[in-house]
Short mmCIF file of C-alpha atoms in Angstrom, two decimals:
data_model
loop_
_atom_site.label_atom_id
_atom_site.label_comp_id
_atom_site.label_asym_id
_atom_site.label_seq_id
_atom_site.Cartn_x
_atom_site.Cartn_y
_atom_site.Cartn_z
CA MET A 658 0.00 0.00 0.00
CA PRO A 659 1.27 3.56 -0.68
CA ARG A 660 2.95 5.31 2.24
CA THR A 661 2.49 8.91 3.32
CA ILE A 662 5.75 10.81 3.77
CA ARG A 663 5.74 12.42 7.21
CA ASP A 664 7.16 15.79 8.22
CA VAL A 665 10.33 15.52 10.31
CA VAL A 666 11.19 18.02 13.02
CA PHE A 667 14.22 18.93 15.08
CA VAL A 668 13.05 18.68 18.68
CA ASP A 669 16.19 19.55 20.62
CA GLY A 670 19.97 19.60 20.39
CA VAL A 671 22.77 19.77 22.95
CA ARG A 672 26.52 19.48 23.01
CA THR A 673 29.42 19.28 25.36
CA PRO A 674 31.67 22.30 25.48
CA PHE A 675 34.38 21.77 22.86
CA GLY A 676 37.96 21.30 24.02
CA LYS A 677 41.44 21.58 22.57
CA ALA A 678 42.93 18.27 21.51
CA GLY A 679 46.11 17.10 23.17
CA PRO A 680 47.69 16.55 26.59
CA LYS A 681 46.80 20.06 27.79
CA GLY A 682 43.19 19.89 26.59
CA ILE A 683 40.29 19.71 29.01
CA TYR A 684 39.21 16.22 27.83
CA HIS A 685 42.62 14.57 27.77
CA GLU A 686 41.54 12.16 30.52
CA THR A 687 37.92 11.81 29.34
CA ARG A 688 36.68 9.01 27.08
CA ALA A 689 34.96 9.84 23.81
CA ASP A 690 31.99 7.57 24.52
CA ASP A 691 31.48 9.25 27.89
CA LEU A 692 31.12 12.59 26.09
CA VAL A 693 28.33 11.08 23.98
CA VAL A 694 26.68 9.69 27.11
CA LYS A 695 26.63 13.14 28.70
CA ALA A 696 24.93 14.60 25.64
CA ILE A 697 22.27 11.85 25.45
CA ARG A 698 21.50 12.11 29.16
CA GLU A 699 21.11 15.88 28.84
CA LEU A 700 18.58 15.42 26.04
CA LEU A 701 16.54 13.12 28.27
CA ARG A 702 16.80 15.51 31.21
CA ARG A 703 15.58 18.43 29.10
CA ASN A 704 12.66 16.46 27.67
CA PRO A 705 11.15 14.63 30.67
CA ASP A 706 7.87 13.94 28.84
CA LEU A 707 9.69 11.60 26.45
CA ASP A 708 9.63 7.98 27.54
CA PRO A 709 13.15 6.69 26.65
CA ALA A 710 11.58 3.43 25.50
CA LYS A 711 9.93 5.38 22.66
CA ILE A 712 13.32 6.18 21.11
CA ASP A 713 13.55 4.02 17.99
CA GLU A 714 17.22 4.52 17.08
CA VAL A 715 20.49 6.06 18.26
CA ALA A 716 22.82 7.09 15.41
CA VAL A 717 26.21 8.42 16.51
CA ALA A 718 28.94 9.50 14.11
CA ALA A 719 32.71 9.35 14.52
CA THR A 720 35.37 9.79 11.88
CA THR A 721 38.04 7.66 13.55
CA GLN A 722 36.10 4.60 14.65
CA ILE A 723 38.63 2.87 16.87
CA GLY A 724 39.25 2.62 20.60
CA ASP A 725 36.68 4.53 22.64
CA GLN A 726 35.12 5.76 19.38
CA GLY A 727 34.59 2.22 18.11
CA LEU A 728 32.30 -0.66 19.06
CA THR A 729 29.16 0.69 17.35
CA LEU A 730 28.92 3.89 19.37
CA GLY A 731 25.19 4.42 18.89
CA ARG A 732 24.44 1.13 20.62
CA THR A 733 27.08 1.24 23.34
CA ALA A 734 26.57 4.92 24.23
CA GLY A 735 22.81 4.32 24.39
CA ILE A 736 23.25 1.54 26.92
CA LEU A 737 25.79 3.57 28.91
CA ALA A 738 23.37 6.52 28.94
CA GLY A 739 20.70 4.35 30.54
CA LEU A 740 18.42 3.85 27.55
CA PRO A 741 16.41 0.62 27.62
CA GLN A 742 18.21 -2.30 26.01
CA SER A 743 15.34 -2.46 23.52
CA VAL A 744 16.64 0.76 21.89
CA PRO A 745 19.04 -0.10 19.02
CA GLY A 746 21.92 2.02 17.74
CA TYR A 747 24.65 2.25 15.14
CA SER A 748 27.69 4.25 14.07
CA ILE A 749 28.14 6.36 10.98
CA ASP A 750 31.07 8.02 9.20
CA ARG A 751 31.05 10.85 6.72
CA MET A 752 34.07 12.60 8.18
CA CYS A 753 33.17 16.21 9.09
CA ALA A 754 29.52 15.69 8.15
CA GLY A 755 29.07 12.66 10.39
CA ALA A 756 26.49 14.09 12.79
CA LEU A 757 24.75 15.88 9.91
CA THR A 758 24.49 12.53 8.11
CA ALA A 759 23.25 10.84 11.29
CA VAL A 760 20.44 13.42 11.27
CA THR A 761 19.57 13.07 7.58
CA SER A 762 19.74 9.24 7.58
CA THR A 763 17.44 8.86 10.56
CA ALA A 764 15.20 11.69 9.30
CA GLY A 765 14.65 9.78 6.08
CA SER A 766 13.61 6.77 8.12
CA ILE A 767 11.20 8.90 10.16
CA ALA A 768 9.67 10.31 6.98
CA PHE A 769 9.26 6.77 5.64
CA GLY A 770 7.60 5.62 8.84
CA ALA A 771 10.25 3.24 10.16
CA TYR A 772 10.98 5.45 13.21
CA ASP A 773 8.99 7.93 15.28
CA VAL A 774 11.69 9.39 17.55
CA VAL A 775 15.48 9.14 17.23
CA VAL A 776 18.69 10.40 18.80
CA ALA A 777 21.32 11.51 16.28
CA GLY A 778 24.70 13.06 16.97
CA GLY A 779 28.44 12.69 16.77
CA VAL A 780 31.72 12.77 18.63
CA GLU A 781 35.36 13.32 17.86
CA HIS A 782 38.17 13.04 20.37
CA MET A 783 41.04 14.26 18.22
CA GLY A 784 43.35 14.23 21.23
CA ARG A 785 42.95 10.47 21.62
CA HIS A 786 42.45 9.75 17.93
CA PRO A 787 44.09 12.20 15.52
CA MET A 788 42.49 12.43 12.10
CA GLY A 789 43.88 9.64 9.96
CA GLU A 790 44.95 7.41 12.82
CA GLY A 791 45.07 3.82 11.63
CA VAL A 792 44.06 4.78 8.09
CA ASP A 793 45.80 3.15 5.13
CA PRO A 794 44.92 5.10 1.95
CA ASN A 795 45.10 2.97 -1.16
CA PRO A 796 48.30 3.89 -3.04
CA ARG A 797 46.33 3.91 -6.30
CA PHE A 798 44.83 7.28 -5.34
CA VAL A 799 48.18 8.95 -5.95
CA SER A 800 49.98 6.48 -8.25
CA GLU A 801 47.11 6.48 -10.76
CA LYS A 802 46.52 10.20 -10.24
CA LEU A 803 42.91 9.62 -9.17
CA VAL A 804 43.35 12.55 -6.79
CA ASP A 805 46.05 15.09 -6.14
CA GLU A 806 48.21 14.14 -3.14
CA SER A 807 47.12 17.33 -1.39
CA ALA A 808 43.61 15.85 -1.11
CA LEU A 809 44.83 13.80 1.84
CA PHE A 810 45.69 16.91 3.86
CA MET A 811 42.80 19.23 4.69
CA GLY A 812 44.99 22.30 5.18
CA MET A 813 46.45 21.85 1.72
CA THR A 814 42.97 21.64 0.22
CA ALA A 815 42.21 24.99 1.83
CA GLU A 816 45.29 26.50 0.19
CA ASN A 817 44.10 25.02 -3.12
CA LEU A 818 40.74 26.72 -2.61
CA HIS A 819 42.53 30.04 -2.13
CA ASP A 820 44.14 29.36 -5.52
CA ARG A 821 40.72 28.72 -7.02
CA TYR A 822 39.46 32.05 -5.62
CA PRO A 823 42.42 34.45 -5.89
CA THR A 824 40.28 37.35 -4.67
CA ILE A 825 40.02 35.63 -1.27
CA THR A 826 43.24 36.91 0.26
CA LYS A 827 44.78 36.02 3.60
CA GLU A 828 43.64 39.42 4.85
CA ARG A 829 40.01 38.63 3.99
CA ALA A 830 40.29 35.25 5.68
CA ASP A 831 41.82 36.84 8.79
CA ALA A 832 39.12 39.51 8.89
CA TYR A 833 36.46 36.82 8.70
CA ALA A 834 38.17 34.94 11.56
CA VAL A 835 38.22 38.07 13.74
CA ARG A 836 34.47 38.52 13.20
CA SER A 837 33.82 34.88 14.11
CA GLN A 838 35.63 35.34 17.42
CA GLU A 839 33.79 38.61 18.09
CA LYS A 840 30.37 37.08 17.37
CA ALA A 841 31.11 34.05 19.54
CA ALA A 842 32.18 36.26 22.43
CA LYS A 843 28.98 38.29 22.07
CA ALA A 844 26.84 35.13 22.00
CA TYR A 845 28.50 33.98 25.22
CA ALA A 846 28.04 37.40 26.82
CA ASN A 847 24.32 37.20 25.97
CA GLY A 848 24.05 33.69 27.49
CA THR A 849 22.94 32.23 24.17
CA ILE A 850 25.43 29.40 23.68
CA GLN A 851 25.34 28.18 27.29
CA GLN A 852 21.66 27.23 26.97
CA ASP A 853 22.57 24.15 24.94
CA LEU A 854 25.82 23.14 26.65
CA VAL A 855 25.95 20.19 29.04
CA PRO A 856 28.58 20.61 31.79
CA VAL A 857 31.15 17.81 31.89
CA ALA A 858 33.10 16.69 34.96
CA VAL A 859 36.72 16.03 34.01
CA ARG A 860 39.74 14.56 35.75
CA ARG A 861 42.73 16.88 35.74
CA THR A 862 46.36 15.76 35.72
CA ASN A 863 49.76 17.44 35.91
CA GLU A 864 52.57 17.08 33.38
CA GLU A 865 53.81 13.95 35.15
CA GLY A 866 50.38 12.33 34.78
CA GLY A 867 49.46 12.62 38.43
CA GLU A 868 45.86 13.44 39.26
CA THR A 869 45.32 16.96 40.56
CA GLY A 870 41.58 16.72 41.15
CA TRP A 871 38.34 17.15 39.25
CA GLY A 872 36.86 20.12 37.46
CA LEU A 873 33.63 21.06 35.70
CA VAL A 874 33.83 22.16 32.07
CA THR A 875 31.13 24.70 31.24
CA ALA A 876 32.56 26.67 28.29
CA ASP A 877 34.33 26.09 24.98
CA GLU A 878 38.09 25.96 25.39
CA PRO A 879 39.30 27.01 21.89
CA MET A 880 37.78 30.50 21.89
CA ARG A 881 40.20 33.41 21.55
CA PRO A 882 38.28 36.57 22.44
CA GLY A 883 40.18 39.72 21.67
CA THR A 884 41.68 38.32 18.46
CA THR A 885 42.81 41.13 16.17
CA MET A 886 44.07 41.44 12.62
CA GLY A 887 47.46 42.26 14.09
CA SER A 888 47.59 39.12 16.19
CA LEU A 889 46.72 36.99 13.15
CA ALA A 890 49.05 38.69 10.69
CA GLY A 891 52.25 37.01 11.84
CA LEU A 892 51.01 33.44 12.26
CA LYS A 893 52.79 30.68 10.38
CA THR A 894 51.32 29.18 7.22
CA PRO A 895 52.09 25.50 7.90
CA PHE A 896 50.59 24.05 4.74
CA ARG A 897 52.50 26.15 2.22
CA PRO A 898 55.39 28.62 2.37
CA HIS A 899 53.96 32.15 2.19
CA GLY A 900 50.48 30.59 2.17
CA ARG A 901 47.20 31.98 3.42
CA VAL A 902 45.86 29.34 5.84
CA THR A 903 46.91 29.68 9.49
CA ALA A 904 45.82 28.42 12.87
CA GLY A 905 44.04 31.74 13.27
CA ASN A 906 41.74 31.55 10.24
CA ALA A 907 40.90 27.84 10.54
CA ALA A 908 39.26 25.59 13.09
CA GLY A 909 41.67 23.78 15.40
CA LEU A 910 42.03 20.17 16.50
CA ASN A 911 39.26 19.59 18.99
CA ASP A 912 37.34 17.19 21.22
CA GLY A 913 33.58 17.20 21.79
CA ALA A 914 30.21 15.54 21.30
CA THR A 915 26.72 16.53 20.15
CA ALA A 916 23.29 14.90 20.25
CA SER A 917 19.86 15.81 18.91
CA LEU A 918 16.29 14.57 19.14
CA LEU A 919 14.34 14.22 15.91
CA ALA A 920 10.74 13.10 15.52
CA ALA A 921 7.83 12.91 13.16
CA GLU A 922 5.97 16.18 13.63
CA ASP A 923 2.67 14.52 14.51
CA VAL A 924 4.42 12.32 17.08
CA ALA A 925 6.26 15.27 18.60
CA ARG A 926 3.03 17.18 19.07
CA GLU A 927 1.26 14.11 20.44
CA LEU A 928 4.04 13.61 23.02
CA GLY A 929 4.23 17.31 23.90
CA LEU A 930 7.76 17.71 22.56
CA PRO A 931 8.93 21.08 21.23
CA VAL A 932 9.08 21.65 17.48
CA ARG A 933 12.12 23.85 16.94
CA MET A 934 12.80 23.31 13.22
CA ARG A 935 11.07 21.50 10.36
CA LEU A 936 13.24 19.64 7.83
CA VAL A 937 12.63 20.80 4.26
CA SER A 938 15.32 19.06 2.17
CA TYR A 939 18.89 17.86 2.25
CA ALA A 940 21.58 16.97 -0.26
CA PHE A 941 25.15 15.76 -0.53
CA ALA A 942 27.51 16.41 -3.43
CA GLY A 943 30.98 15.39 -4.48
CA VAL A 944 33.71 17.71 -5.77
CA GLU A 945 37.40 17.33 -6.57
CA PRO A 946 38.96 16.07 -3.32
CA GLU A 947 41.81 18.55 -3.60
CA VAL A 948 39.35 21.47 -3.29
CA MET A 949 37.23 19.86 -0.59
CA GLY A 950 36.07 23.23 0.75
CA TYR A 951 34.08 23.92 -2.42
CA GLY A 952 31.63 21.14 -1.52
CA PRO A 953 28.89 23.24 0.18
CA ILE A 954 28.17 25.06 -3.09
CA PRO A 955 26.89 22.13 -5.22
CA ALA A 956 25.31 20.51 -2.15
CA THR A 957 23.34 23.71 -1.51
CA GLU A 958 22.34 23.92 -5.17
CA LYS A 959 20.90 20.41 -4.97
CA ALA A 960 19.15 20.96 -1.63
CA LEU A 961 17.56 24.22 -2.80
CA ALA A 962 16.38 22.62 -6.04
CA LYS A 963 14.79 19.73 -4.14
CA ALA A 964 13.00 22.24 -1.91
CA GLY A 965 11.88 24.44 -4.81
CA LEU A 966 13.73 27.37 -3.27
CA THR A 967 16.49 29.77 -4.28
CA ILE A 968 19.34 31.23 -2.26
CA GLU A 969 17.26 34.42 -1.91
CA ASP A 970 14.72 32.44 0.14
CA ILE A 971 17.29 31.66 2.85
CA GLY A 972 17.17 34.09 5.74
CA LEU A 973 19.78 32.49 8.03
CA PHE A 974 22.94 30.53 7.28
CA GLU A 975 24.95 28.25 9.56
CA ILE A 976 28.12 27.42 7.61
CA ASN A 977 30.79 25.30 9.24
CA GLU A 978 34.04 27.22 9.48
CA ALA A 979 36.56 24.45 8.85
CA PHE A 980 38.57 27.19 7.15
CA ALA A 981 37.65 30.83 6.59
CA VAL A 982 38.32 30.45 2.85
CA GLN A 983 35.70 27.72 2.59
CA VAL A 984 32.97 30.02 3.98
CA LEU A 985 34.16 32.94 1.88
CA ALA A 986 34.11 30.85 -1.30
CA PHE A 987 30.48 29.95 -0.58
CA LEU A 988 29.58 33.59 0.05
CA GLU A 989 31.43 34.82 -3.01
CA HIS A 990 29.73 32.24 -5.22
CA TYR A 991 26.30 33.48 -4.13
CA GLY A 992 27.20 37.18 -4.09
CA ILE A 993 26.79 37.44 -0.31
CA ALA A 994 28.95 39.94 1.57
CA ASP A 995 31.69 38.63 3.87
CA ASP A 996 30.01 40.31 6.84
CA ASP A 997 26.36 39.61 5.94
CA ASP A 998 24.43 39.49 9.21
CA ARG A 999 22.46 36.41 8.11
CA VAL A 1000 25.62 34.29 8.26
CA ASN A 1001 26.82 32.55 11.43
CA GLN A 1002 25.22 35.07 13.76
CA TYR A 1003 26.80 33.46 16.84
CA GLY A 1004 30.20 32.85 15.28
CA GLY A 1005 31.44 29.47 14.17
CA ALA A 1006 34.04 26.73 14.32
CA ILE A 1007 36.98 29.13 14.06
CA ALA A 1008 35.99 30.24 17.55
CA TYR A 1009 34.23 27.22 19.08
CA GLY A 1010 36.24 24.42 17.50
CA HIS A 1011 35.43 21.65 15.04
CA PRO A 1012 35.49 18.15 16.53
CA LEU A 1013 34.93 16.66 13.07
CA ALA A 1014 31.96 14.26 13.19
CA SER A 1015 30.14 16.19 15.93
CA SER A 1016 29.87 19.61 14.26
CA GLY A 1017 26.75 19.16 12.14
CA VAL A 1018 24.44 19.16 15.15
CA ARG A 1019 26.17 22.26 16.58
CA LEU A 1020 25.15 24.09 13.41
CA MET A 1021 21.56 22.89 13.80
CA THR A 1022 21.36 23.80 17.48
CA GLN A 1023 22.58 27.32 16.74
CA LEU A 1024 20.16 27.71 13.83
CA ALA A 1025 17.27 26.58 16.04
CA ARG A 1026 18.14 29.31 18.55
CA GLN A 1027 18.24 31.89 15.77
CA PHE A 1028 14.85 30.77 14.47
CA GLU A 1029 13.40 31.53 17.91
CA GLU A 1030 14.93 35.01 17.81
CA HIS A 1031 13.85 35.69 14.21
CA PRO A 1032 10.21 34.78 13.57
CA GLU A 1033 10.38 36.94 10.44
CA VAL A 1034 12.71 34.34 8.86
CA ARG A 1035 11.06 31.34 7.23
CA TYR A 1036 14.01 29.30 5.89
CA GLY A 1037 17.57 28.66 7.03
CA LEU A 1038 20.26 26.20 6.11
CA THR A 1039 23.12 24.31 7.67
CA THR A 1040 26.01 23.42 5.40
CA MET A 1041 29.55 22.12 5.61
CA CYS A 1042 32.43 20.84 3.54
CA VAL A 1043 33.47 17.22 3.97
CA GLY A 1044 36.86 15.53 3.72
CA PHE A 1045 37.87 13.86 0.46
CA GLY A 1046 35.76 16.17 -1.65
CA MET A 1047 32.14 16.42 -0.54
CA GLY A 1048 29.59 18.93 0.65
CA ALA A 1049 26.46 18.55 2.78
CA THR A 1050 23.47 20.89 3.13
CA VAL A 1051 20.20 20.72 5.05
CA VAL A 1052 17.40 23.26 4.52
CA TRP A 1053 15.15 23.96 7.51
CA GLU A 1054 11.86 25.81 8.00
CA ASN A 1055 11.19 28.00 11.01
CA PRO A 1056 8.03 26.79 12.83
CA HIS A 1057 7.85 30.20 14.55
CA PHE A 1058 7.61 32.01 11.21
CA GLU A 1059 5.32 35.04 11.16
CA ASN A 1060 5.13 36.69 7.76
CA ALA A 1061 4.94 40.25 8.99
CA GLY A 1062 6.27 41.85 5.83
CA GLY A 1063 7.14 39.27 3.27
CA SER A 1064 10.53 38.54 4.82
CA LYS A 1065 12.32 35.28 4.10
#
C-alpha cells in the first residue's frame, strides 16, 4: 500500500563544550563515549515527557572509529546513557559531516515511517584519535593520479581553494576569523550558547600524569576573544610557504560531542515535545577532493532545487568554518557579503572548534536558537564541507515564522 511521507522536526539539540585536543586539553583524561553519554543524558533531562523506551534509534557519528570511538557507538553509548536495552543504535562516518548525516539518515527513516523518535549526533576526540589514525589510503589514489596528493591533507585543500578564488586573500580570511571570534564572544556574553551546553566533569592531571583533582567544564576551550588582525598577521602558514591558511583563520584540533532529538511532527506534538525546526530538504555532493572546501556550493544547489527554493529564500545561514576560505568561497559564489548578518550570527568553528563528526548538530542547534529570535525568517540552512571532496546541506523551515512583511 502507498505510504504517506511524514514531516520531520528537530526537537532539541545539545553538546558538550568543545575542548582543545592534546595533553593540555580539558578532555585529555575523558573518554569519547562518555562525552556522547553526557549529551544523550542531557537530552533526556531536558525532555522529561519523552519515555526513553519510545526512542527508535540512536545514530552516533565518529570519523576515527577505533578505541573509545569504536564498538558501534550508537548502541554502546545508548546503553551507557541508561536507555532501555530495547533501543538499538549504530555508528556512521562521513568525516566532518558525520552528525549531519546521522540526522539526515534517521530523518529519512522517520519520513518513511520506520521510526517515530530518534537520537542523532556525533563525537570526535582528536586528542585520543588524531584524524587519519590507523588509516591506510590505497596507493592507487596517488599512483594512478585519481586525486592530487594534497587531497589527503585538509589544510592543503584549503590553500588550493585560495588558488581557485584568488580574490580571497589572507587578509580577507583573517578579517572573517576576527568577526567569528567577536560574534562568539557576544553570544557567550548574551548567554545564548550556554543554553545548549551540558557541563562535563573532568579529571585533571599534571605534566607527570598525576591526578590533581576534578573540574567542571562549562565553556568552549578554543575561543580566543580579543583576536585582532594584528595578532593573526604574523602566524605561520604550515601548509605552504607564504600561504594563506593559518591556525588563526581555521578551526583547530578539537574534542567534543553533540546529540539531537528528531521526531515525526505529529508524534512530537502528540508527546508534547517542542518543534524547533522542520526539515525541508537535504543533499550531498561530491567535488574534486583537492578542493574539498568547495563542496557546500553544489550541495546547496541540490538541496535548494529539491525544496523548490532559491538562495534568496534563505534568511539564516549556519556554515561550518573548517577554514575561513571555505565560507568565503560559498559567500562569493552566491554574491553574499563577507560580513552579511544572516551568516553565522553566533560565530562558528573558528571560535568554538570543530570536533569533526560532531559539528553538524552544533550548526543545527545554533540555527534553532536563531529561528526563535527571528520569527520573520522562514528558511535557514546548515552546510559544511566534507573531507575527500564532498559537501552537505540541510534546509530547515522555522516553525515560529510570522510573515509580517514578506521577509524570508
